[in-house]
Amino acid sequence: MQNEAIRSVEHEIKVYLVNSFTRNNTGGNPAGVVLNPPQLSDEQKIAIAKEVGFSETAFVYQGEETDFKVDFFTPEGEVDFCGHATLAVFFTLSSLNLLASGHYTQKTKAGVLSVAIDTENVVMEQTLPISRQAPKIDAVATALGVNCEVISETGLPIEIFSTGLPDILIPVQLGQLDTLKPNFDAIAELSREFNTIGFHVFELSQDKEITAHCRNFAPLYGINEESATGSSSGALGCYLVKHVFPHKTHFLLEQGRAMQCSSLIHVIIDSTENTISRVRVGGKATMIGSKIITFYTTC
């Protein structure tokens, strides 16, 4: 019996392009959203994420035990969770009138998380915080191109926190955030050594409305800097409750200023007697457009 001829089948995938955590419809961090894709390998998802060209692209499926199952891919590979891509997913579903305002669940590699949609915002639940020891201050300062005093004189520690993805949280003195000269190779090496996504650097704000200004560097995953990071913002909210504002529940974080792409991220922390019981991160989004990507499978 002769072997059947191998043939290629062409597929087209529509990717919605969304800016998450926008500030008055500007700024934000772009993500790709693919709704109900065909069966794809990890390699195909990576290739699609590369062609989209954003830091993350989300692949959204109908869930079995949850409302949705969502996979997150960077141009380098899969990550367990992505805050700004989650916001993009539920904003897209709402914008297309596929979801009404309300509460939904998504299954991610970081666990089952709830998401609330209303007419103004998307608010996502993150996992409860886990913290651990971070790199030494001299290694971190060298990687950021600053003197150790820029960090040490804040009186705050460098610490690894995770509310879905682990980041190295680093305080710097007021006025120093935008002057950093990051060495991306050094940041990637420390991120690899300490099994983290990257550096989330912040300075406390003098603005009464904003709690802190932030920068995020994740070169290990092909993201030298991004303008809004939901998972890191949840982690920073927990850090601030632990070290700075033990009785505060709402935080407004600004990120992307140094990139001329200022974004706003809301963080809500529920806690009693120094124990955090719930972490939520939310914000607004704007649809940029869509893109058709063609790929081939063999059969």
PDB file of C-alpha atoms in Angstrom, residues 187-285:
ATOM      1  CA  ILE A 187      19.885  41.298  34.600  1.00  0.00           C
ATOM      2  CA  ALA A 188      19.222  38.170  32.532  1.00  0.00           C
ATOM      3  CA  GLU A 189      21.990  36.278  34.353  1.00  0.00           C
ATOM      4  CA  LEU A 190      20.669  37.204  37.810  1.00  0.00           C
ATOM      5  CA  SER A 191      17.128  36.375  36.697  1.00  0.00           C
ATOM      6  CA  ARG A 192      18.299  32.944  35.552  1.00  0.00           C
ATOM      7  CA  GLU A 193      20.339  32.333  38.713  1.00  0.00           C
ATOM      8  CA  PHE A 194      17.433  33.233  41.020  1.00  0.00           C
ATOM      9  CA  ASN A 195      14.718  31.661  38.857  1.00  0.00           C
ATOM     10  CA  THR A 196      12.790  34.887  38.299  1.00  0.00           C
ATOM     11  CA  ILE A 197      11.270  36.675  35.331  1.00  0.00           C
ATOM     12  CA  GLY A 198      13.245  39.873  35.808  1.00  0.00           C
ATOM     13  CA  PHE A 199      13.693  43.115  37.756  1.00  0.00           C
ATOM     14  CA  HIS A 200      10.773  45.294  38.872  1.00  0.00           C
ATOM     15  CA  VAL A 201      12.291  48.581  40.036  1.00  0.00           C
ATOM     16  CA  PHE A 202      10.274  51.299  41.764  1.00  0.00           C
ATOM     17  CA  GLU A 203      10.467  54.662  43.491  1.00  0.00           C
ATOM     18  CA  LEU A 204       7.795  55.920  45.865  1.00  0.00           C
ATOM     19  CA  SER A 205       5.826  58.840  44.433  1.00  0.00           C
ATOM     20  CA  GLN A 206       5.314  62.394  45.640  1.00  0.00           C
ATOM     21  CA  ASP A 207       2.079  62.513  43.646  1.00  0.00           C
ATOM     22  CA  LYS A 208      -0.874  62.150  46.039  1.00  0.00           C
ATOM     23  CA  GLU A 209      -2.767  60.002  43.538  1.00  0.00           C
ATOM     24  CA  ILE A 210       0.081  57.640  42.597  1.00  0.00           C
ATOM     25  CA  THR A 211       1.755  55.284  45.065  1.00  0.00           C
ATOM     26  CA  ALA A 212       4.896  54.433  43.096  1.00  0.00           C
ATOM     27  CA  HIS A 213       6.543  54.787  39.702  1.00  0.00           C
ATOM     28  CA  CYS A 214       7.966  51.583  38.206  1.00  0.00           C
ATOM     29  CA  ARG A 215      10.191  50.102  35.519  1.00  0.00           C
ATOM     30  CA  ASN A 216      10.285  46.427  34.521  1.00  0.00           C
ATOM     31  CA  PHE A 217      13.193  44.623  32.850  1.00  0.00           C
ATOM     32  CA  ALA A 218      12.844  41.007  31.671  1.00  0.00           C
ATOM     33  CA  PRO A 219      15.606  40.431  29.108  1.00  0.00           C
ATOM     34  CA  LEU A 220      15.785  36.711  29.959  1.00  0.00           C
ATOM     35  CA  TYR A 221      12.416  36.420  28.173  1.00  0.00           C
ATOM     36  CA  GLY A 222      13.295  38.768  25.335  1.00  0.00           C
ATOM     37  CA  ILE A 223      11.729  41.854  26.976  1.00  0.00           C
ATOM     38  CA  ASN A 224      14.355  44.474  27.734  1.00  0.00           C
ATOM     39  CA  GLU A 225      11.717  46.803  29.178  1.00  0.00           C
ATOM     40  CA  GLU A 226       7.934  46.955  29.121  1.00  0.00           C
ATOM     41  CA  SER A 227       5.547  49.745  29.960  1.00  0.00           C
ATOM     42  CA  ALA A 228       2.948  47.946  32.119  1.00  0.00           C
ATOM     43  CA  THR A 229       3.345  44.650  33.965  1.00  0.00           C
ATOM     44  CA  GLY A 230       0.293  43.278  35.760  1.00  0.00           C
ATOM     45  CA  SER A 231       1.893  40.328  37.538  1.00  0.00           C
ATOM     46  CA  SER A 232       4.765  42.448  38.872  1.00  0.00           C
ATOM     47  CA  SER A 233       2.314  45.108  40.034  1.00  0.00           C
ATOM     48  CA  GLY A 234       0.427  42.596  42.170  1.00  0.00           C
ATOM     49  CA  ALA A 235       3.720  41.485  43.678  1.00  0.00           C
ATOM     50  CA  LEU A 236       4.718  45.086  44.368  1.00  0.00           C
ATOM     51  CA  GLY A 237       1.395  45.760  46.083  1.00  0.00           C
ATOM     52  CA  CYS A 238       2.099  42.871  48.470  1.00  0.00           C
ATOM     53  CA  TYR A 239       5.653  44.152  49.049  1.00  0.00           C
ATOM     54  CA  LEU A 240       4.329  47.625  49.886  1.00  0.00           C
ATOM     55  CA  VAL A 241       1.824  46.204  52.383  1.00  0.00           C
ATOM     56  CA  LYS A 242       4.624  44.223  54.025  1.00  0.00           C
ATOM     57  CA  HIS A 243       7.260  46.970  54.181  1.00  0.00           C
ATOM     58  CA  VAL A 244       5.700  50.430  53.689  1.00  0.00           C
ATOM     59  CA  PHE A 245       1.907  50.705  53.962  1.00  0.00           C
ATOM     60  CA  PRO A 246       0.632  47.917  56.250  1.00  0.00           C
ATOM     61  CA  HIS A 247      -2.917  49.297  56.443  1.00  0.00           C
ATOM     62  CA  LYS A 248      -3.359  50.426  52.842  1.00  0.00           C
ATOM     63  CA  THR A 249      -5.597  48.447  50.484  1.00  0.00           C
ATOM     64  CA  HIS A 250      -5.556  50.391  47.192  1.00  0.00           C
ATOM     65  CA  PHE A 251      -2.480  51.336  45.206  1.00  0.00           C
ATOM     66  CA  LEU A 252      -2.132  53.194  41.915  1.00  0.00           C
ATOM     67  CA  LEU A 253       1.120  52.379  40.127  1.00  0.00           C
ATOM     68  CA  GLU A 254       2.539  54.262  37.151  1.00  0.00           C
ATOM     69  CA  GLN A 255       4.877  52.469  34.735  1.00  0.00           C
ATOM     70  CA  GLY A 256       6.428  53.286  31.370  1.00  0.00           C
ATOM     71  CA  ARG A 257       7.364  56.917  31.987  1.00  0.00           C
ATOM     72  CA  ALA A 258      10.970  56.387  30.888  1.00  0.00           C
ATOM     73  CA  MET A 259       9.640  54.828  27.661  1.00  0.00           C
ATOM     74  CA  GLN A 260       7.342  57.832  27.005  1.00  0.00           C
ATOM     75  CA  CYS A 261       4.486  55.360  27.411  1.00  0.00           C
ATOM     76  CA  SER A 262       2.978  56.151  30.804  1.00  0.00           C
ATOM     77  CA  SER A 263       0.518  53.509  32.004  1.00  0.00           C
ATOM     78  CA  LEU A 264      -1.646  53.118  35.117  1.00  0.00           C
ATOM     79  CA  ILE A 265      -2.213  49.915  37.091  1.00  0.00           C
ATOM     80  CA  HIS A 266      -4.639  49.575  40.008  1.00  0.00           C
ATOM     81  CA  VAL A 267      -3.755  47.101  42.759  1.00  0.00           C
ATOM     82  CA  ILE A 268      -6.129  46.013  45.526  1.00  0.00           C
ATOM     83  CA  ILE A 269      -4.791  44.031  48.483  1.00  0.00           C
ATOM     84  CA  ASP A 270      -7.081  42.462  51.094  1.00  0.00           C
ATOM     85  CA  SER A 271      -5.317  41.645  54.346  1.00  0.00           C
ATOM     86  CA  THR A 272      -5.991  41.138  58.054  1.00  0.00           C
ATOM     87  CA  GLU A 273      -3.392  41.064  60.825  1.00  0.00           C
ATOM     88  CA  ASN A 274      -0.489  41.186  58.336  1.00  0.00           C
ATOM     89  CA  THR A 275      -1.860  38.218  56.372  1.00  0.00           C
ATOM     90  CA  ILE A 276      -2.779  38.887  52.735  1.00  0.00           C
ATOM     91  CA  SER A 277      -5.951  37.060  51.709  1.00  0.00           C
ATOM     92  CA  ARG A 278      -6.554  38.384  48.198  1.00  0.00           C
ATOM     93  CA  VAL A 279      -4.612  40.164  45.441  1.00  0.00           C
ATOM     94  CA  ARG A 280      -6.322  41.917  42.530  1.00  0.00           C
ATOM     95  CA  VAL A 281      -4.945  43.992  39.678  1.00  0.00           C
ATOM     96  CA  GLY A 282      -6.969  46.046  37.226  1.00  0.00           C
ATOM     97  CA  GLY A 283      -7.015  48.773  34.668  1.00  0.00           C
ATOM     98  CA  LYS A 284      -8.349  50.026  31.368  1.00  0.00           C
ATOM     99  CA  ALA A 285      -7.548  48.937  27.827  1.00  0.00           C
TER     100      ALA A 285
END
